[in-house]
XYZ file of C-alpha atoms in Angstrom:
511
model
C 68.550 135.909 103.122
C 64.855 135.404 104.142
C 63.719 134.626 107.464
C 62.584 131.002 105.881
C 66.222 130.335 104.669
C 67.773 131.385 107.993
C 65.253 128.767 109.477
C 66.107 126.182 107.127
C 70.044 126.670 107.804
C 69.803 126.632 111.684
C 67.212 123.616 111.096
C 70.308 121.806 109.883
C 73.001 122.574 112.105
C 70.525 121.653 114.659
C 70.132 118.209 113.238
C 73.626 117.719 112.078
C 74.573 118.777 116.364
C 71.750 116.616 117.047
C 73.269 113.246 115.232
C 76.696 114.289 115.958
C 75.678 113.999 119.756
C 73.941 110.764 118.970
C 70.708 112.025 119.550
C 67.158 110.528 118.165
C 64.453 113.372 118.123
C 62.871 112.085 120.998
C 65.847 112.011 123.049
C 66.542 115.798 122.098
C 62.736 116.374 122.831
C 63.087 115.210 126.075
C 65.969 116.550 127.539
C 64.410 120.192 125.816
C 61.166 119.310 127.143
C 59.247 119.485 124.005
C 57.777 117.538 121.821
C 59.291 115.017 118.971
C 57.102 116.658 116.483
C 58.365 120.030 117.674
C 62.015 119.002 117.029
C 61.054 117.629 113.389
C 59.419 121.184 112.776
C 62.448 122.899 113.927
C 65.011 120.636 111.517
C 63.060 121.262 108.715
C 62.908 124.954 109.234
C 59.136 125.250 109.718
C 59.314 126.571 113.466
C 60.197 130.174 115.034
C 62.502 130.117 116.944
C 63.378 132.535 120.428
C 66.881 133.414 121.425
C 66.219 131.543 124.418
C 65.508 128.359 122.520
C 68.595 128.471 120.327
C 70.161 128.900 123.343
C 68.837 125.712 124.789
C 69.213 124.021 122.160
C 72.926 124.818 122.295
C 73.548 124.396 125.336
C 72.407 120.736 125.105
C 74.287 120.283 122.093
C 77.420 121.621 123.171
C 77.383 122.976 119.657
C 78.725 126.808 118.975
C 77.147 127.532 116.403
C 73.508 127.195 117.876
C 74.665 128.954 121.134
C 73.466 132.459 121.692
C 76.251 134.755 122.007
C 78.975 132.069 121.382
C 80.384 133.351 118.010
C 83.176 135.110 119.159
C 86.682 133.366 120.216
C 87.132 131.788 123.887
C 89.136 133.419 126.715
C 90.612 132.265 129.623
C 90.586 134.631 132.771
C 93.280 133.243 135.678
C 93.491 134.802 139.303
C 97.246 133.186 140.370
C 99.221 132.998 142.920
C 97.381 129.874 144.457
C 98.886 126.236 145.371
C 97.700 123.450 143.845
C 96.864 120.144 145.716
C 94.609 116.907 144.923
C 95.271 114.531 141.971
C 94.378 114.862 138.382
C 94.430 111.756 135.959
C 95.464 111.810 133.121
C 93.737 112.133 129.888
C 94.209 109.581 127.244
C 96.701 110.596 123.969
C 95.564 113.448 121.776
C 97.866 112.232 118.774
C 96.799 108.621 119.730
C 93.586 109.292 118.889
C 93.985 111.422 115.668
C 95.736 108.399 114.491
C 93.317 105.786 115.200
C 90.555 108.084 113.596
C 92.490 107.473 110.448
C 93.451 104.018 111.283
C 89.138 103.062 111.606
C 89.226 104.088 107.775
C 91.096 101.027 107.050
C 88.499 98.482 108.749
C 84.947 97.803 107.234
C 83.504 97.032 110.303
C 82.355 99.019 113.032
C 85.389 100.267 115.547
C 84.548 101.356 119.014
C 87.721 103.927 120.476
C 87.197 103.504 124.234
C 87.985 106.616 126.598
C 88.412 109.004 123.596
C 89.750 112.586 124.436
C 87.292 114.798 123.688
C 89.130 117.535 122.101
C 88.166 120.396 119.460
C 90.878 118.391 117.296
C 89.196 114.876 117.478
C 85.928 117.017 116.401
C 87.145 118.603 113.513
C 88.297 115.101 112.162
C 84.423 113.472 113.053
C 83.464 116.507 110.976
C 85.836 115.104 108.124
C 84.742 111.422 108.574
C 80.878 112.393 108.929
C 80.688 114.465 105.797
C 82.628 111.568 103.813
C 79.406 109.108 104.638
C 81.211 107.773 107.890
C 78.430 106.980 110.538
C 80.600 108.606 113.452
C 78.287 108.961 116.984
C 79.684 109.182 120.538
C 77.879 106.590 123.014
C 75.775 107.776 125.403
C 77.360 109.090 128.750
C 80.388 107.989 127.345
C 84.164 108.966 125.941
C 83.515 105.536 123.512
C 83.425 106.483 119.925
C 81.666 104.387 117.724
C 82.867 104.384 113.806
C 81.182 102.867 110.876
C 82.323 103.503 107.287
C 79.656 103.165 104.950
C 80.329 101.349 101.685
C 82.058 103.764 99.830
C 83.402 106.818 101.408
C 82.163 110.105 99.414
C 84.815 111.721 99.331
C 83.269 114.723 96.917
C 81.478 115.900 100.253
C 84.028 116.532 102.186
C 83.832 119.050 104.616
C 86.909 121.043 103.178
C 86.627 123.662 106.167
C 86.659 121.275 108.516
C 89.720 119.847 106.883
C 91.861 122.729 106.659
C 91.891 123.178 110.399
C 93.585 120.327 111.110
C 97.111 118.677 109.727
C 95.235 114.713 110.331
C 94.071 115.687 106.684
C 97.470 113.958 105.323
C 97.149 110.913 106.976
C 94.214 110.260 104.947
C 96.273 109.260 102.186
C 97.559 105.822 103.782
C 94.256 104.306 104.026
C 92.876 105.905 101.167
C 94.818 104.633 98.671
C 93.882 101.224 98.991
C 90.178 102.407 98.095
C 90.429 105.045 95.037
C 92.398 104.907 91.831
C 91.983 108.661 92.148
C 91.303 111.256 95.145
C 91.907 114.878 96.178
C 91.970 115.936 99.374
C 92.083 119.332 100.538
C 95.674 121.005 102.064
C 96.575 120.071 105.609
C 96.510 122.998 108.453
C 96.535 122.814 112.153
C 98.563 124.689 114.477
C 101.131 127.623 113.161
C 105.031 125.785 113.894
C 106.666 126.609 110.862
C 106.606 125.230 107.399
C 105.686 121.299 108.104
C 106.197 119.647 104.543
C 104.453 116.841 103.263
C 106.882 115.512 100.863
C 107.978 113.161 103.860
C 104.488 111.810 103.264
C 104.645 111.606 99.699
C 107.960 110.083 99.305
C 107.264 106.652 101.046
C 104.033 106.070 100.244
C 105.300 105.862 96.472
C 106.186 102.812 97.068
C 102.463 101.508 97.187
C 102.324 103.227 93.528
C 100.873 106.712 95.382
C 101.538 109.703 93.298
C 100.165 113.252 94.432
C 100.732 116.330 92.370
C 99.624 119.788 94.498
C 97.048 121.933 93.022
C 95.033 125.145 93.891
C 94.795 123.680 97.393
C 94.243 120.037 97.491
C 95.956 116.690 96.862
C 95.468 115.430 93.470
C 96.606 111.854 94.060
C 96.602 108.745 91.521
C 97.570 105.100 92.549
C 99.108 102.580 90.381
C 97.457 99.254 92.546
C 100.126 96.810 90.769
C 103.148 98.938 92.175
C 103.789 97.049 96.027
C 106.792 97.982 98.091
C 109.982 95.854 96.636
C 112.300 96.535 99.146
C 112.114 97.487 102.777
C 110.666 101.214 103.124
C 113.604 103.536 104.866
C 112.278 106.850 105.842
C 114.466 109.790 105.780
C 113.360 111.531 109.094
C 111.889 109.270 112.251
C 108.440 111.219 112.142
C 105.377 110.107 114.088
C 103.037 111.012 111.601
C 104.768 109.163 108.543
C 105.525 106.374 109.958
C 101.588 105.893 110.547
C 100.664 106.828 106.952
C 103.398 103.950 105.998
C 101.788 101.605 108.319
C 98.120 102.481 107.608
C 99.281 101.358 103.974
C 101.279 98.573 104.552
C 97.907 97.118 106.322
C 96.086 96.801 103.482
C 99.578 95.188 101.461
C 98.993 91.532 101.758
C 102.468 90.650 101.484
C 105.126 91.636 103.827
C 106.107 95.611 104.213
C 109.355 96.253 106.304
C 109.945 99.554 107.802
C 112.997 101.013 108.798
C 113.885 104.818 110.988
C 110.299 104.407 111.993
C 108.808 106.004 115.031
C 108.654 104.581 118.177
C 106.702 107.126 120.176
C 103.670 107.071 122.112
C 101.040 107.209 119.149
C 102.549 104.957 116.857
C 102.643 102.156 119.267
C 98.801 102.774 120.157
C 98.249 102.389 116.355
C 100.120 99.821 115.596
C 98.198 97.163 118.898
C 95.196 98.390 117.178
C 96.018 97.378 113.949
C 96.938 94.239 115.443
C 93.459 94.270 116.933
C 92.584 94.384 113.221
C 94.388 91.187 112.139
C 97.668 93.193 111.058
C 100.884 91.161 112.290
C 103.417 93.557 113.054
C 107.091 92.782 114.505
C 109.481 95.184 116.228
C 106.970 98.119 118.033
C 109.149 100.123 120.579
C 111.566 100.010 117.868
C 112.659 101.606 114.889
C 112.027 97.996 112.343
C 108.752 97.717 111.750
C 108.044 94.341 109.544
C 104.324 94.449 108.894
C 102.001 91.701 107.016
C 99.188 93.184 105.952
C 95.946 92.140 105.000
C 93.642 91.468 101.525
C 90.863 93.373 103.005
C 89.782 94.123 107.179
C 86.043 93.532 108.273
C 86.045 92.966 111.731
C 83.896 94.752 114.909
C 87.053 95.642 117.236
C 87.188 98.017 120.115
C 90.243 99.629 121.868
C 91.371 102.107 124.621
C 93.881 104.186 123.663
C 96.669 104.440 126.219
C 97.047 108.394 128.519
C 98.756 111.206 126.769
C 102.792 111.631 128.240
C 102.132 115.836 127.248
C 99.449 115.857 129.163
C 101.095 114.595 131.579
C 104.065 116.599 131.515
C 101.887 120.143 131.642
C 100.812 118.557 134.672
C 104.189 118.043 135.920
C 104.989 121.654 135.018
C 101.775 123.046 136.311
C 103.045 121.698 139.970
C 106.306 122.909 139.335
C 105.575 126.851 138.813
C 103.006 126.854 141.342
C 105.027 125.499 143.917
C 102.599 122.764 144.602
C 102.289 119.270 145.471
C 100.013 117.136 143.289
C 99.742 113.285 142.246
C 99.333 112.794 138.529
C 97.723 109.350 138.397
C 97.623 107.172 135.348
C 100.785 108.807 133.817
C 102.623 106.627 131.041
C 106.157 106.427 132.942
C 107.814 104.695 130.180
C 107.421 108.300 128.120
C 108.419 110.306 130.997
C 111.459 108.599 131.834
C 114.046 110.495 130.519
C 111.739 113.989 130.909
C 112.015 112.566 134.657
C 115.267 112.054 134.954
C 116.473 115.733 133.249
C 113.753 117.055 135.902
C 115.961 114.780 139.006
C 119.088 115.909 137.889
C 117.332 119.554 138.259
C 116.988 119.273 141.845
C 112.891 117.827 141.470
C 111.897 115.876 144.339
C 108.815 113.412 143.299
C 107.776 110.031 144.021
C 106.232 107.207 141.793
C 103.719 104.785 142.986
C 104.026 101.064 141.408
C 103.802 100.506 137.700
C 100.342 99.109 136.500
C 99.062 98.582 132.661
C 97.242 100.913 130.177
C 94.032 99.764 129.250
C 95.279 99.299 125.882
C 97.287 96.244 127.822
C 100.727 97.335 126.903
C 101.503 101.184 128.381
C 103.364 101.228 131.779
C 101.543 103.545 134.145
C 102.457 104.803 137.233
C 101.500 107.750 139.662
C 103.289 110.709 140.166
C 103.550 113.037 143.180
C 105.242 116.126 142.608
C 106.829 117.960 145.892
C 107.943 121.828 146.111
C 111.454 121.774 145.151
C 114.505 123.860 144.553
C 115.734 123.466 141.217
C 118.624 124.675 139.572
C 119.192 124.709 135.970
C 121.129 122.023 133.991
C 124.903 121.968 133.122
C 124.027 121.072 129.585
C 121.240 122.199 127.267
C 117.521 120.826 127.120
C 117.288 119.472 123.665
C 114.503 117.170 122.515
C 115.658 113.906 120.430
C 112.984 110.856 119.372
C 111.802 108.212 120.910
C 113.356 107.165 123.781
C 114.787 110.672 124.113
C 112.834 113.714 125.208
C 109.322 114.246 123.936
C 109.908 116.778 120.941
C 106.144 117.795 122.499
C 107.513 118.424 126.179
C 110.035 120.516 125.310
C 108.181 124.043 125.880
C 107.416 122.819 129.438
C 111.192 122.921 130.204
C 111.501 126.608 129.371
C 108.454 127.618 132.101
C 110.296 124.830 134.511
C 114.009 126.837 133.850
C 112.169 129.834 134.743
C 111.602 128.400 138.093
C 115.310 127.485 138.294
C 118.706 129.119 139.852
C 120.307 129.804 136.851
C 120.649 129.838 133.088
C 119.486 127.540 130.834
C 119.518 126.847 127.088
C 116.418 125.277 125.141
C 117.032 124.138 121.616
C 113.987 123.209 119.513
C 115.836 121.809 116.013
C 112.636 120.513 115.176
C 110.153 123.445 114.559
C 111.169 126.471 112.363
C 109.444 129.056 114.901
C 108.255 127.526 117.913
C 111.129 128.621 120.131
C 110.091 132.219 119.436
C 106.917 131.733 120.883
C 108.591 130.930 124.073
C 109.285 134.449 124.578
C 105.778 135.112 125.219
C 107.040 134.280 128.817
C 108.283 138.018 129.295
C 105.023 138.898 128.944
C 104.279 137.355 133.001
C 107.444 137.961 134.021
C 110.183 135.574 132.707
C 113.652 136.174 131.253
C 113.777 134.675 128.025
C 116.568 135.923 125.005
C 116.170 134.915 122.116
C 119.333 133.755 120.549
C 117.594 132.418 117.025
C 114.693 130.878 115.748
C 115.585 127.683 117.365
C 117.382 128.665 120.788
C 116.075 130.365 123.611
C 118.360 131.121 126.824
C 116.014 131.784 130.209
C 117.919 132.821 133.149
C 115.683 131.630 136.042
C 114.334 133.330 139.322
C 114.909 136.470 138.224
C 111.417 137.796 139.096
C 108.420 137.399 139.848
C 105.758 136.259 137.553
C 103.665 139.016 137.335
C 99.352 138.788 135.227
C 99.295 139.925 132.277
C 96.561 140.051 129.057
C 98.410 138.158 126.682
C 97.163 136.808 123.664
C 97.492 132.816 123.506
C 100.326 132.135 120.848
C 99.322 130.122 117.904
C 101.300 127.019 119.047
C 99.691 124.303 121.170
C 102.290 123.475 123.762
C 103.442 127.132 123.919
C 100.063 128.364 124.524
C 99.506 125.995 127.972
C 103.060 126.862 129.113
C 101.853 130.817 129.032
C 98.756 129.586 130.683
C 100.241 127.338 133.405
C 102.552 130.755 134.286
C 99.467 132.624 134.429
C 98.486 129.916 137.218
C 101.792 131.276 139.227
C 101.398 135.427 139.271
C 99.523 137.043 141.983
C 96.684 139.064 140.451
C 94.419 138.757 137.611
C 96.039 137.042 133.814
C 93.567 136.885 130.818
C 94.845 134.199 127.536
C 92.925 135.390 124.794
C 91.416 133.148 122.275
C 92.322 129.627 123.656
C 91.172 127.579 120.181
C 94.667 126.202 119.933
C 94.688 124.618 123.560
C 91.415 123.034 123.083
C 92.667 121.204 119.666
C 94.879 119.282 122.183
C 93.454 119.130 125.968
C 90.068 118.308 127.321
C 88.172 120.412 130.051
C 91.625 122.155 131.044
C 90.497 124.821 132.893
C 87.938 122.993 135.275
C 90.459 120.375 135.662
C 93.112 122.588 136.854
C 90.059 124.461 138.687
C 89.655 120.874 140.622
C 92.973 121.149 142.181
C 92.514 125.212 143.443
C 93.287 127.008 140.343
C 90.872 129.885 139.335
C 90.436 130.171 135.624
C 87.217 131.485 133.970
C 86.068 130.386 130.474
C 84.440 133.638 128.674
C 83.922 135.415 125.351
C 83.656 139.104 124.264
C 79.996 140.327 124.688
């Protein structure tokens, strides 16, 4: 490639960074401290450029791929063995998020997400959205994310990279259908738990006349507008994720769409007050009947604030408990944690709450949560996860670093994921005892050592990668997580949170 064409490329990442950021050229100008002209030369590939510019201009772009030296994968180094103190708030909902992103796609008008988490996940979708035609800019000094679709989504540009990284790709199809008579969209990815079908997916949304064959790595899908759902919608497994794509297509379904086994969790009940915001009426949320009455078309200028993330909030709780620390995680939503809480009491954890108070979303209970140094002892029974109201299928890793910490044996069963239990037994690694007993069952006999640093690296699962990191936080000495991509799809600014509240964790990369 000639030195002109390499030019010409970084030109437009820089732009692309530049509008992604919500930047005008002037405003990138200025915080450079350059010229506007300068910054047109350099987007259209007409100026040299020194290492220590593209490393400015990174830098103020937060963008990788202008960054000097930034190519390679990020590490976390961890010196343990500190306590913890302070409080930490908590972060709003990862998965609420991802599901409003795809919710926006239903509404014409422009959507504002208030308090957004900033995450690498939430970026790869914006990637998705922006190279569709969606006008996708974060507002300045701000977590507010302001959406607008443009008149007809391209979806022939889409950024099919971008798209594999993440599994959000499938909950395209709700929204989508209401749009195209035909559409492809590239395979879903994400994190590595296991087969995760689609046919889930593909099964209810038939009933809006969606049919989707699977070819040479997309989703060749074909609608049949006059088929509407005849009967109420039962879905064969309570999952979070299909009970949005039902929901983002039962919006658009001007007549009456009943939904039965739906989710009740966290996410689903953010999207389904901001479909309400939309004009949707929908009867039954917290519970597992959904009867929605959907809309001809949605046009309106809405903005809502997602409510905080309960996993979040649970590494937090765990991050106290293997440290042997006391710290108050404010803005937690209680109603989430309850029976998380109440496995943890029976475990011997000693922890007050503060009075309940509302998310900003106006519905989420919130409370604070001060976590004291405890002795816990492991439960008679196993720690199993179940849905909504049970235990967060999502929390369940953080139990097997809290048994750890606990006077004697305990059994965690993940039914759900095909190989996420075996990533669990990274925990020998800093010193647990964790046995294997299959795919699904791990048995960890706790306080039989110490945790002890280690260079592990970070396991390709995102709740099992922050409970190796959080047990890191607990062994005297010097840990390093290598390649931490997989905790940033899910958590924002971990490590200098965590730092806030005495932890020592450095973010670096491989020379």
């Amino acid at each position: 490639m000639t030195e002109s064409s390499y030019l010409t490329r970084i030109g437009t990442l820089i732009r692309d960074a530049r509008r992604h950021q919500g930047l005008t050229q002037n405003e990138l100008a200025d915080k450079l401290g350059t010229s506007q002209s300068a910054v047109a030369r350099i987007e259209q590939g007409r100026q040299n450029l020194s290492l220590e510019m593209l490393a400015r201009v990174g830098e103020t772009l937060g963008s990788e791929f202008v960054s000097l030296g930034h190519s390679g994968p990020q590490h976390l180094r961890i010196v343990g063995g500190a306590k913890l103190s302070g409080s930490i708030p908590v972060k709003t909902s990862k998965n609420a998020a991802v599901g409003l992103l795809c919710a926006a796609l239903l509404n014409k008008g422009r959507t504002t997400l208030r308090n957004l988490a900033r995450i690498e996940e939430v970026n790869r979708i914006i990637e998705v959205l922006t190279s569709m035609g969606v006008k996708v800019r974060w507002l300045d000094g701000t977590s507010d994310l302001e959406i607008i679709p443009p008149a007809t989504l391209d979806l022939g540009a889409i950024d099919v990279a971008a798209a594999r990284r993440t599994r959000t790709v499938i909950m395209f199809l709700g929204p989508l259908l209401h749009q195209f008579d035909t559409f492809s969209l590239p395979y879903a990815g994400g994190c590595d738990l296991g087969t995760r079908t689609v046919e889930p997916h593909l099964m209810t949304l038939q009933s809006f006349g969606l049919d989707v064959a699977a070819t040479h790595g997309f989703y060749e899908a074909k609608v049949d507008k006059s088929k509407t759902p005849d009967k109420p919608i039962v879905l064969t497994e309570r999952g979070d994720t299909v009970t949005e794509n039902v929901l983002f297509a039962a919006a658009l379904n001007p007549g009456t769409t009943v939904i039965r086994n739906a989710s009740s969790n966290y996410m689903v009940q953010d999207v389904c007050f901001f479909l309400e915001r939309l004009g949707v009426k929908i009867e039954g949320i917290g519970t597992t009947t959904l009867t929605v009455t959907g809309l001809e078309s949605i046009d309106v200028d809405v903005d809502y604030s997602p409510s905080e993330d309960p996993i979040e909030a649970m590494s937090l709780i765990a991050a106290a408990v293997v440290t042997e620390s006391s710290i108050t995680i404010e803005r937690a939503p209680i109603e989430f944690l309850e029976i998380e809480l109440a496995t943890l009491d029976g475990m011997g954890l000693q922890y007050e709450i503060s009075d309940e108070y509302l998310a900003k979303n106006g519905h989420t209970r919130l409370a604070d949560i001060t976590i004291l140094p405890s002795k816990l002892t492991a439960p008679i029974d196993k720690i199993a996860p179940m849905p909504f109201p049970g235990l967060n299928i999502d929390n369940l890793p953080f139990f097997a670093l809290i048994a750890a910490c606990a006077e004697g044996t305990t059994m965690i069963h993940d039914w759900v994921y095909e190989n996420r239990a075996i990533y669990l037994t990274e925990l020998t690694k800093v010193g647990a005892q964790v046995q294997l007993l299959d795919p699904h069952r791990v048995m960890i006999t706790g306080r039989t050592a110490k945790w002890r640093p280690a260079e592990v690296m970070c396991p390709p699962a995102l709740r099992p990668g922050v409970v190796v990191l959080l047990a890191m936080l607990a062994a005297n000495g010097t840990s390093v997580l290598r390649n931490v991509y997989v905790i940033n799809r899910g958590y924002e600014d971990l490590a200098e949170r965590l730092n806030a509240l005495g932890a020592t964790i450095e973010i670096f990369r491989d020379i």
